[in-house]
Short mmCIF file of C-alpha atoms in Angstrom, two decimals:
data_model
loop_
_atom_site.label_atom_id
_atom_site.label_comp_id
_atom_site.label_asym_id
_atom_site.label_seq_id
_atom_site.Cartn_x
_atom_site.Cartn_y
_atom_site.Cartn_z
CA ALA A 100 209.49 195.11 139.36
CA PHE A 101 211.03 198.52 138.83
CA PRO A 102 214.35 198.66 136.97
CA ALA A 103 217.39 199.76 138.95
CA ALA A 104 218.22 202.35 136.29
CA LEU A 105 216.53 203.86 133.27
CA PRO A 106 218.17 203.95 129.82
CA GLY A 107 219.59 207.13 128.37
CA THR A 108 221.36 210.09 129.82
CA MET A 109 220.77 213.81 130.02
CA PRO A 110 223.47 216.45 129.57
CA ALA A 111 225.15 217.95 132.61
CA LEU A 112 223.92 221.50 132.92
CA GLY A 113 226.83 223.43 134.41
CA LEU A 114 226.55 227.17 134.94
CA PRO A 115 224.54 229.33 132.52
CA SER A 116 226.32 231.40 129.91
CA LEU A 117 223.23 233.58 129.46
CA THR A 118 220.15 234.52 131.49
CA ARG A 119 217.00 235.62 129.69
CA ASN A 120 214.15 237.54 131.34
CA ILE A 121 210.88 236.34 129.77
CA THR A 122 207.71 238.19 130.77
CA LEU A 123 204.29 236.55 130.83
CA GLU A 124 201.69 239.23 130.17
CA GLU A 125 198.03 239.74 129.35
CA VAL A 126 196.62 242.68 127.43
CA GLU A 127 193.28 243.75 128.84
CA ASN A 128 190.31 245.20 127.00
CA PRO A 129 190.16 248.87 128.06
CA VAL A 130 186.36 248.76 128.38
CA THR A 131 185.71 245.42 130.07
CA GLY A 132 189.03 244.93 131.84
CA GLU A 133 189.02 241.32 130.67
CA PRO A 134 192.11 239.82 129.00
CA GLU A 135 192.03 240.08 125.20
CA PHE A 136 195.21 238.12 124.56
CA GLY A 137 198.32 236.88 126.29
CA SER A 138 201.89 237.55 125.30
CA LEU A 139 205.46 236.62 126.02
CA ASN A 140 207.78 239.61 126.28
CA GLY A 141 204.87 241.85 125.29
CA ARG A 142 204.80 240.36 121.80
CA LYS A 143 202.29 238.27 119.94
CA PHE A 144 203.40 235.09 118.18
CA ASP A 145 203.60 236.73 114.77
CA ASP A 146 205.17 240.01 115.90
CA ALA A 147 206.82 241.66 112.90
CA ARG A 148 210.03 242.24 114.88
CA GLY A 149 210.73 238.51 114.61
CA VAL A 150 212.51 236.04 116.85
CA GLN A 151 214.05 237.27 120.12
CA GLU A 152 215.31 234.01 121.61
CA ARG A 153 218.22 232.49 119.69
CA PRO A 154 220.00 230.02 121.98
CA ARG A 155 223.34 228.70 120.75
CA LEU A 156 223.87 224.98 120.31
CA GLY A 157 225.81 223.65 123.32
CA SER A 158 225.04 226.65 125.53
CA THR A 159 223.42 226.51 128.94
CA GLU A 160 220.85 229.20 129.69
CA ASP A 161 218.70 230.27 132.61
CA TRP A 162 215.27 231.61 131.71
CA ARG A 163 213.53 233.69 134.35
CA LEU A 164 209.80 233.45 133.67
CA ILE A 165 208.41 236.68 135.14
CA ASN A 166 204.66 236.22 135.57
CA LEU A 167 202.86 239.57 135.47
CA THR A 168 199.40 238.00 135.12
CA GLU A 169 196.91 236.83 137.73
CA ASP A 170 197.04 233.21 136.50
CA SER A 171 199.44 230.29 136.69
CA HIS A 172 200.74 229.34 133.25
CA PRO A 173 202.22 225.95 132.30
CA ILE A 174 205.08 227.08 130.06
CA HIS A 175 206.31 224.49 127.56
CA VAL A 176 209.63 224.85 125.72
CA HIS A 177 210.00 222.78 122.56
CA LEU A 178 213.22 220.97 121.65
CA VAL A 179 214.78 220.92 125.14
CA GLN A 180 214.33 219.53 128.62
CA PHE A 181 215.22 221.66 131.60
CA GLN A 182 215.45 221.71 135.35
CA ILE A 183 213.44 224.02 137.56
CA MET A 184 215.91 225.92 139.72
CA ASP A 185 213.69 228.02 141.99
CA ARG A 186 210.75 230.40 142.36
CA THR A 187 211.10 233.88 143.84
CA PRO A 188 208.30 236.26 144.87
CA PHE A 189 208.48 239.77 143.43
CA ASP A 190 206.51 243.03 143.26
CA ALA A 191 204.71 242.58 139.94
CA ASP A 192 203.21 246.09 139.93
CA ALA A 193 206.57 247.82 140.45
CA TYR A 194 208.22 245.58 137.85
CA SER A 195 205.39 246.29 135.37
CA ALA A 196 205.91 250.03 135.83
CA ALA A 197 209.66 249.69 135.17
CA LEU A 198 208.94 247.46 132.16
CA GLN A 199 206.51 249.99 130.66
CA GLN A 200 209.00 252.80 131.25
CA ALA A 201 211.76 250.83 129.49
CA ARG A 202 209.46 250.02 126.56
CA ALA A 203 208.32 253.65 126.26
CA ALA A 204 211.95 254.72 125.85
CA ASN A 205 212.77 251.86 123.45
CA PRO A 206 210.16 249.30 122.29
CA ASP A 207 212.96 246.79 121.65
CA ALA A 208 214.68 247.29 125.02
CA PRO A 209 215.47 244.08 126.88
CA ASN A 210 213.22 243.28 129.82
CA PRO A 211 214.57 244.76 133.06
CA ASP A 212 216.40 242.60 135.57
CA PRO A 213 213.79 241.46 138.12
CA GLY A 214 216.37 241.32 140.94
CA PRO A 215 215.56 244.73 142.46
CA PHE A 216 211.87 243.79 142.59
CA ARG A 217 212.24 240.59 144.63
CA THR A 218 210.20 240.51 147.83
CA GLY A 219 211.48 237.26 149.30
CA ALA A 220 214.02 234.49 149.05
CA PRO A 221 214.09 231.93 146.23
CA ALA A 222 212.25 228.69 147.06
CA ALA A 223 213.32 225.29 145.77
CA PRO A 224 210.99 223.52 143.35
CA ASP A 225 208.43 221.08 144.73
CA ALA A 226 209.61 217.49 145.19
CA ASN A 227 207.72 216.35 142.07
CA GLU A 228 209.44 219.05 140.01
CA ARG A 229 213.04 218.07 140.70
CA GLY A 230 213.57 215.90 137.61
CA TRP A 231 213.86 216.79 133.95
CA LYS A 232 210.90 218.76 132.58
CA ASP A 233 209.64 220.24 129.35
CA THR A 234 206.79 222.18 131.01
CA VAL A 235 206.87 224.30 134.15
CA ARG A 236 204.18 226.01 136.22
CA ALA A 237 204.86 229.76 136.32
CA ASN A 238 202.82 231.22 139.18
CA PRO A 239 201.55 234.80 139.44
CA GLY A 240 203.76 237.12 141.45
CA GLN A 241 206.73 234.79 141.07
CA ILE A 242 209.87 234.55 138.99
CA THR A 243 210.28 230.91 137.94
CA ARG A 244 213.89 230.14 136.96
CA ILE A 245 214.62 227.20 134.69
CA ARG A 246 218.00 226.01 133.39
CA MET A 247 218.54 224.21 130.10
CA ARG A 248 221.41 223.01 127.95
CA TRP A 249 220.69 223.36 124.26
CA THR A 250 221.62 220.08 122.61
CA LEU A 251 220.19 218.48 119.50
CA PRO A 252 218.13 215.31 119.55
CA ALA A 253 218.80 212.91 116.68
CA GLY A 254 217.36 214.17 113.39
CA VAL A 255 217.00 217.80 114.49
CA THR A 256 218.74 220.49 112.48
CA PRO A 257 219.88 223.84 113.94
CA LEU A 258 218.58 227.10 112.46
CA GLN A 259 215.04 225.79 112.43
CA ARG A 260 212.24 227.57 114.25
CA TYR A 261 210.64 226.07 117.31
CA VAL A 262 208.32 227.58 119.89
CA PHE A 263 207.78 228.08 123.58
CA HIS A 264 204.29 228.78 124.86
CA CYS A 265 201.67 228.54 127.56
CA HIS A 266 200.23 225.04 127.42
CA ILE A 267 196.66 226.22 128.13
CA LEU A 268 195.06 225.86 124.71
CA GLU A 269 193.08 229.11 124.90
CA HIS A 270 196.25 230.99 125.86
CA GLU A 271 198.51 229.56 123.16
CA ASP A 272 195.73 230.17 120.60
CA ASN A 273 195.55 233.78 121.80
CA SER A 274 199.22 234.58 121.24
CA MET A 275 200.95 233.44 124.44
CA MET A 276 203.47 231.73 122.17
CA ARG A 277 206.77 232.87 120.69
CA PRO A 278 209.23 231.39 118.20
CA LEU A 279 212.82 230.51 119.04
CA GLU A 280 215.73 229.55 116.81
CA LEU A 281 218.57 227.27 117.81
CA THR A 282 221.79 228.63 116.27
CA THR A 283 225.33 227.34 115.92
#
């Protein structure tokens, strides 16, 4: 028999205090046109510029996963569970052009807001995606929005490094992984 309730609770999410625009990108070989490596925010895992994502303990954030590749990527965020809010179609080519222009002016510029590049209305997550998750499918040509509250599981200390990454082994091994630091 199935239990009437499961043990444990999850934090109430509330409204986000911060929204991050995270780009999913692939760098192609100029000769073959084949992907050489993947990246998040145009950076490899060991990028010398260091950690970009520093969520604060107790904060609620929305992450907009902006997929500029031709593949779906299962994005896994360590340390936290989240809810999938929606997926919105967008013009990836126009957004990529704006992104490259912003980076040409300032390599450390934040990723542009994808709002002006939307081509349709947000769609609710699939029925099987409406619970708590630690991995989400980010489809090509879509902005996948997830919401998370940064709390600490027992035994976890803030100011340690964790990661978020594509859960396809070949992609995470080829730099589609970035560090994050939970701060207080």
